[in-house]
Amino acid sequence: PPAEPLTELRQAGGVRTIVLNNPRRRNALSLPMLQSLRRDLLHDVKSRELRVIVIAAEGPVFCSGHDLKELSSEDDVKHHSQVFELCAEVMTLIQKLPVPVIAKVNGLATAAGCQLVASCDIAVASEKSQFATPGVNIGLFCSTPAVALGRSLPRKVALEMLFTGEPLSAQEALMHGLISKVVPEEKLEEETMKISQKICESSKSVLALGKATFYRQITQDLDTAYKMTTKVMVDNLTLRDGQEGIEAFVQKRKPVWSH
């Protein structure tokens, strides 16, 4: 029989769910898995029908990181570079997409899998989920996961994870800012959809502008960030939906977005 796709895409009501679908390999981010994930993220991404993307996974492991079989000495440096470069491309792509991306985590997320969670805009996790960067234990320091981790967690928390490989519980990950919310496993789908549907109520064009601006300003110094975002606020008012939202508020009615 033909192999099942490494990722599954389904979309309804403005919400696209991309499911990592290789539980036998612990949803490892092999080169084919990364290619499949990138394809699903980019599919018809400018459509007005698409408002939010949810990344989920089959099986007890959300994502175990890179497929170590691809990183053995049997493959050359060119192949190793290809794997890490594509992974970095996918992680940065998530933050460049015009819609919010939510990680829906139910299980273990390690190494590049933890990087994937840290790279998403929002992350909702079940109480049983754990997060780790254990590469140091096998002689491969999680340097690329550290980029996303170091931008999501306090430095000393990130470095303890990177130096020891010890996992954070879901509650610890929440406390330190790696994830947005922790819920019982049976409430995970409901809570993720609740957030997704709330996002779907807003204008896609306004959210796209806001998301892009957030990631631009976060790396800037305070004065530069305020100068840039002040201009963006003025630009936001020139959008059709910017005017529609204000008019609707004044007229005490629901806005009708053009997206």
Tab-separated table of C-alpha atoms in Angstrom:
chain	number	residue	atom	x	y	z
A	1	PRO	CA	0.000	0.000	0.000
A	2	PRO	CA	1.174	3.584	-0.590
A	3	ALA	CA	2.789	5.278	2.398
A	4	GLU	CA	0.588	7.655	4.347
A	5	PRO	CA	1.438	11.362	3.883
A	6	LEU	CA	3.882	12.707	6.450
A	7	THR	CA	1.560	15.626	7.135
A	8	GLU	CA	-2.182	15.892	6.765
A	9	LEU	CA	-3.926	19.156	5.928
A	10	ARG	CA	-7.544	19.869	6.680
A	11	GLN	CA	-9.334	23.192	6.683
A	12	ALA	CA	-12.742	24.367	7.853
A	13	GLY	CA	-14.208	27.680	8.958
A	14	GLY	CA	-10.983	29.603	8.357
A	15	VAL	CA	-8.885	27.218	10.477
A	16	ARG	CA	-6.230	25.068	8.776
A	17	THR	CA	-4.969	22.154	10.820
A	18	ILE	CA	-1.660	20.579	9.787
A	19	VAL	CA	-1.096	17.234	11.501
A	20	LEU	CA	2.399	15.726	11.786
A	21	ASN	CA	1.532	12.184	10.765
A	22	ASN	CA	4.509	9.910	11.314
A	23	PRO	CA	4.029	8.641	14.894
A	24	ARG	CA	6.134	5.514	14.268
A	25	ARG	CA	9.136	7.816	13.777
A	26	ARG	CA	7.996	10.072	16.657
A	27	ASN	CA	7.062	12.732	14.067
A	28	ALA	CA	10.745	13.445	13.466
A	29	LEU	CA	11.553	16.456	11.294
A	30	SER	CA	13.194	14.481	8.510
A	31	LEU	CA	13.901	16.263	5.236
A	32	PRO	CA	10.672	14.880	3.686
A	33	MET	CA	8.678	15.853	6.803
A	34	LEU	CA	10.049	19.412	6.673
A	35	GLN	CA	9.257	19.625	2.954
A	36	SER	CA	5.713	18.413	3.582
A	37	LEU	CA	5.228	20.840	6.485
A	38	ARG	CA	6.506	23.766	4.417
A	39	ARG	CA	4.171	22.835	1.556
A	40	ASP	CA	1.141	22.726	3.870
A	41	LEU	CA	2.056	26.024	5.550
A	42	LEU	CA	2.355	27.810	2.209
A	43	HIS	CA	-0.651	26.203	0.506
A	44	ASP	CA	-2.988	28.975	-0.707
A	45	VAL	CA	-1.773	31.096	2.195
A	46	LYS	CA	-3.101	34.357	0.704
A	47	SER	CA	-6.653	33.044	0.502
A	48	ARG	CA	-9.185	35.182	2.348
A	49	GLU	CA	-10.649	31.929	3.658
A	50	LEU	CA	-7.514	31.149	5.681
A	51	ARG	CA	-7.373	32.947	9.045
A	52	VAL	CA	-5.309	30.742	11.369
A	53	ILE	CA	-3.074	27.658	11.182
A	54	VAL	CA	-2.898	24.979	13.878
A	55	ILE	CA	0.033	22.527	13.968
A	56	ALA	CA	-0.880	19.270	15.729
A	57	ALA	CA	0.495	15.713	15.757
A	58	GLU	CA	-0.556	12.071	15.798
A	59	GLY	CA	0.679	9.806	18.591
A	60	PRO	CA	2.192	10.346	22.041
A	61	VAL	CA	5.140	12.437	20.785
A	62	PHE	CA	4.375	15.842	19.295
A	63	CYS	CA	7.773	15.979	17.595
A	64	SER	CA	11.123	14.426	18.505
A	65	GLY	CA	13.256	16.828	16.463
A	66	HIS	CA	15.568	15.886	13.627
A	67	ASP	CA	15.741	12.332	12.310
A	68	LEU	CA	19.165	11.288	13.606
A	69	LYS	CA	19.520	8.706	10.836
A	70	GLU	CA	19.848	11.633	8.439
A	71	LEU	CA	22.670	13.107	10.506
A	72	SER	CA	24.980	10.099	10.566
A	73	SER	CA	28.388	10.001	8.908
A	74	GLU	CA	26.820	8.003	6.061
A	75	ASP	CA	25.482	11.315	4.704
A	76	ASP	CA	27.836	14.103	3.656
A	77	VAL	CA	28.109	17.677	4.900
A	78	LYS	CA	26.008	18.906	1.987
A	79	HIS	CA	23.072	16.759	3.099
A	80	HIS	CA	23.462	17.794	6.746
A	81	SER	CA	23.464	21.457	5.673
A	82	GLN	CA	20.327	20.896	3.622
A	83	VAL	CA	18.481	19.467	6.637
A	84	PHE	CA	19.396	22.327	8.994
A	85	GLU	CA	18.861	25.044	6.376
A	86	LEU	CA	15.374	23.783	5.511
A	87	CYS	CA	14.514	23.507	9.199
A	88	ALA	CA	15.585	27.124	9.784
A	89	GLU	CA	13.559	28.166	6.734
A	90	VAL	CA	10.402	26.493	8.088
A	91	MET	CA	10.862	27.981	11.568
A	92	THR	CA	11.295	31.520	10.221
A	93	LEU	CA	8.487	30.996	7.698
A	94	ILE	CA	6.029	30.437	10.562
A	95	GLN	CA	6.661	33.965	11.812
A	96	LYS	CA	6.522	35.440	8.284
A	97	LEU	CA	3.117	33.971	7.433
A	98	PRO	CA	0.239	36.493	7.315
A	99	VAL	CA	-1.889	34.459	9.745
A	100	PRO	CA	-1.330	33.403	13.372
A	101	VAL	CA	0.118	29.904	13.863
A	102	ILE	CA	-0.849	27.872	16.939
A	103	ALA	CA	1.018	24.796	18.204
A	104	LYS	CA	-1.412	22.266	19.695
A	105	VAL	CA	0.863	20.060	21.803
A	106	ASN	CA	-0.192	16.771	23.350
A	107	GLY	CA	2.939	14.917	24.385
A	108	LEU	CA	6.696	15.295	24.172
A	109	ALA	CA	8.370	18.038	22.115
A	110	THR	CA	12.150	17.693	21.990
A	111	ALA	CA	15.062	19.389	20.218
A	112	ALA	CA	13.816	20.776	16.862
A	113	GLY	CA	10.314	19.752	17.997
A	114	CYS	CA	10.698	22.102	20.954
A	115	GLN	CA	12.051	24.671	18.480
A	116	LEU	CA	8.870	24.262	16.438
A	117	VAL	CA	6.705	25.011	19.495
A	118	ALA	CA	8.841	28.037	20.400
A	119	SER	CA	8.595	29.340	16.823
A	120	CYS	CA	4.791	29.354	16.755
A	121	ASP	CA	2.890	32.507	17.668
A	122	ILE	CA	0.744	30.741	20.283
A	123	ALA	CA	1.142	27.318	21.914
A	124	VAL	CA	-1.547	25.384	23.787
A	125	ALA	CA	-0.443	22.215	25.558
A	126	SER	CA	-2.033	19.381	27.490
A	127	GLU	CA	-0.964	18.802	31.082
A	128	LYS	CA	1.039	15.704	30.125
A	129	SER	CA	3.215	17.573	27.598
A	130	GLN	CA	6.948	18.047	28.158
A	131	PHE	CA	9.587	20.143	26.435
A	132	ALA	CA	13.316	19.415	26.178
A	133	THR	CA	16.496	20.083	24.206
A	134	PRO	CA	18.468	16.904	24.958
A	135	GLY	CA	20.958	17.106	22.088
A	136	VAL	CA	23.854	17.647	24.489
A	137	ASN	CA	23.338	14.090	25.778
A	138	ILE	CA	24.150	12.598	22.365
A	139	GLY	CA	26.954	15.008	21.505
A	140	LEU	CA	24.916	17.316	19.258
A	141	PHE	CA	24.240	20.589	21.078
A	142	CYS	CA	20.814	22.057	20.202
A	143	SER	CA	22.254	25.246	18.705
A	144	THR	CA	19.489	25.900	16.183
A	145	PRO	CA	16.683	25.140	18.668
A	146	ALA	CA	18.479	27.576	20.989
A	147	VAL	CA	17.653	30.434	18.600
A	148	ALA	CA	13.905	30.024	19.117
A	149	LEU	CA	14.280	28.945	22.749
A	150	GLY	CA	16.443	31.933	23.648
A	151	ARG	CA	13.812	34.257	22.203
A	152	SER	CA	10.962	32.634	24.135
A	153	LEU	CA	12.488	31.867	27.537
A	154	PRO	CA	14.592	33.724	30.096
A	155	ARG	CA	18.262	33.120	29.305
A	156	LYS	CA	19.054	31.083	32.403
A	157	VAL	CA	16.047	28.802	31.889
A	158	ALA	CA	16.949	28.249	28.226
A	159	LEU	CA	20.580	27.527	29.082
A	160	GLU	CA	19.682	25.053	31.811
A	161	MET	CA	17.557	23.169	29.277
A	162	LEU	CA	20.359	23.297	26.698
A	163	PHE	CA	23.177	22.342	29.112
A	164	THR	CA	21.372	19.518	30.921
A	165	GLY	CA	18.827	18.198	28.415
A	166	GLU	CA	16.324	17.929	31.270
A	167	PRO	CA	12.670	18.517	30.280
A	168	LEU	CA	10.283	21.223	31.398
A	169	SER	CA	6.817	20.134	32.460
A	170	ALA	CA	3.862	21.830	30.812
A	171	GLN	CA	3.326	23.971	33.915
A	172	GLU	CA	7.012	24.997	33.992
A	173	ALA	CA	6.883	25.800	30.263
A	174	LEU	CA	3.831	27.971	30.906
A	175	MET	CA	5.442	29.716	33.872
A	176	HIS	CA	8.538	30.620	31.828
A	177	GLY	CA	6.658	31.692	28.693
A	178	LEU	CA	7.428	28.868	26.266
A	179	ILE	CA	3.727	28.108	25.865
A	180	SER	CA	0.545	30.182	26.190
A	181	LYS	CA	-1.845	27.859	28.006
A	182	VAL	CA	-2.042	24.450	29.725
A	183	VAL	CA	-5.284	22.480	29.743
A	184	PRO	CA	-6.370	18.921	30.570
A	185	GLU	CA	-5.856	16.584	27.616
A	186	GLU	CA	-9.603	16.227	27.038
A	187	LYS	CA	-9.923	20.043	26.751
A	188	LEU	CA	-7.020	20.570	24.324
A	189	GLU	CA	-9.058	20.538	21.116
A	190	GLU	CA	-11.783	22.718	22.600
A	191	GLU	CA	-9.356	25.355	23.908
A	192	THR	CA	-7.337	25.452	20.679
A	193	MET	CA	-10.508	25.912	18.625
A	194	LYS	CA	-11.770	28.576	21.021
A	195	ILE	CA	-8.615	30.641	20.422
A	196	SER	CA	-8.722	29.925	16.666
A	197	GLN	CA	-12.350	30.985	16.338
A	198	LYS	CA	-11.698	34.194	18.267
A	199	ILE	CA	-8.877	35.009	15.813
A	200	CYS	CA	-11.237	34.283	12.902
A	201	GLU	CA	-13.524	37.098	14.096
A	202	SER	CA	-10.873	39.714	13.255
A	203	SER	CA	-9.744	41.172	9.937
A	204	LYS	CA	-7.098	39.094	8.174
A	205	SER	CA	-5.396	42.197	6.748
A	206	VAL	CA	-5.210	43.871	10.160
A	207	LEU	CA	-3.842	40.716	11.802
A	208	ALA	CA	-1.258	40.289	9.015
A	209	LEU	CA	-0.038	43.850	9.517
A	210	GLY	CA	0.018	43.431	13.292
A	211	LYS	CA	1.896	40.128	13.235
A	212	ALA	CA	4.565	41.385	10.827
A	213	THR	CA	5.005	44.551	12.886
A	214	PHE	CA	5.299	42.664	16.181
A	215	TYR	CA	8.200	40.547	14.924
A	216	ARG	CA	9.923	43.585	13.385
A	217	GLN	CA	9.754	45.722	16.522
A	218	ILE	CA	10.713	43.007	19.003
A	219	THR	CA	14.364	43.079	17.844
A	220	GLN	CA	14.620	46.890	17.798
A	221	ASP	CA	15.611	49.347	20.491
A	222	LEU	CA	12.793	51.220	22.218
A	223	ASP	CA	12.982	54.488	20.254
A	224	THR	CA	13.250	52.750	16.875
A	225	ALA	CA	10.389	50.404	17.770
A	226	TYR	CA	8.090	53.290	18.733
A	227	LYS	CA	9.016	55.264	15.611
A	228	MET	CA	8.274	52.284	13.376
A	229	THR	CA	5.048	51.233	15.111
A	230	THR	CA	3.756	54.829	15.152
A	231	LYS	CA	3.974	54.824	11.351
A	232	VAL	CA	2.300	51.406	11.226
A	233	MET	CA	-0.620	52.655	13.330
A	234	VAL	CA	-1.137	55.456	10.789
A	235	ASP	CA	-0.876	52.919	7.934
A	236	ASN	CA	-3.390	50.686	9.735
A	237	LEU	CA	-5.905	53.551	9.615
A	238	THR	CA	-5.597	53.660	5.814
A	239	LEU	CA	-6.716	50.038	5.504
A	240	ARG	CA	-10.348	49.570	4.564
A	241	ASP	CA	-10.833	47.339	7.605
A	242	GLY	CA	-9.126	49.898	9.829
A	243	GLN	CA	-11.769	52.459	8.916
A	244	GLU	CA	-14.583	49.896	8.995
A	245	GLY	CA	-13.685	48.846	12.537
A	246	ILE	CA	-13.717	52.415	13.869
A	247	GLU	CA	-16.951	53.276	12.044
A	248	ALA	CA	-18.607	50.111	13.374
A	249	PHE	CA	-17.520	50.956	16.922
A	250	VAL	CA	-18.884	54.503	16.666
A	251	GLN	CA	-22.137	53.239	15.118
A	252	LYS	CA	-22.437	50.483	17.740
A	253	ARG	CA	-22.623	47.647	15.205
A	254	LYS	CA	-20.535	44.601	14.298
A	255	PRO	CA	-17.834	45.327	11.709
A	256	VAL	CA	-18.069	43.758	8.273
A	257	TRP	CA	-14.489	42.910	7.320
A	258	SER	CA	-13.252	42.880	3.729
A	259	HIS	CA	-10.025	41.109	4.763
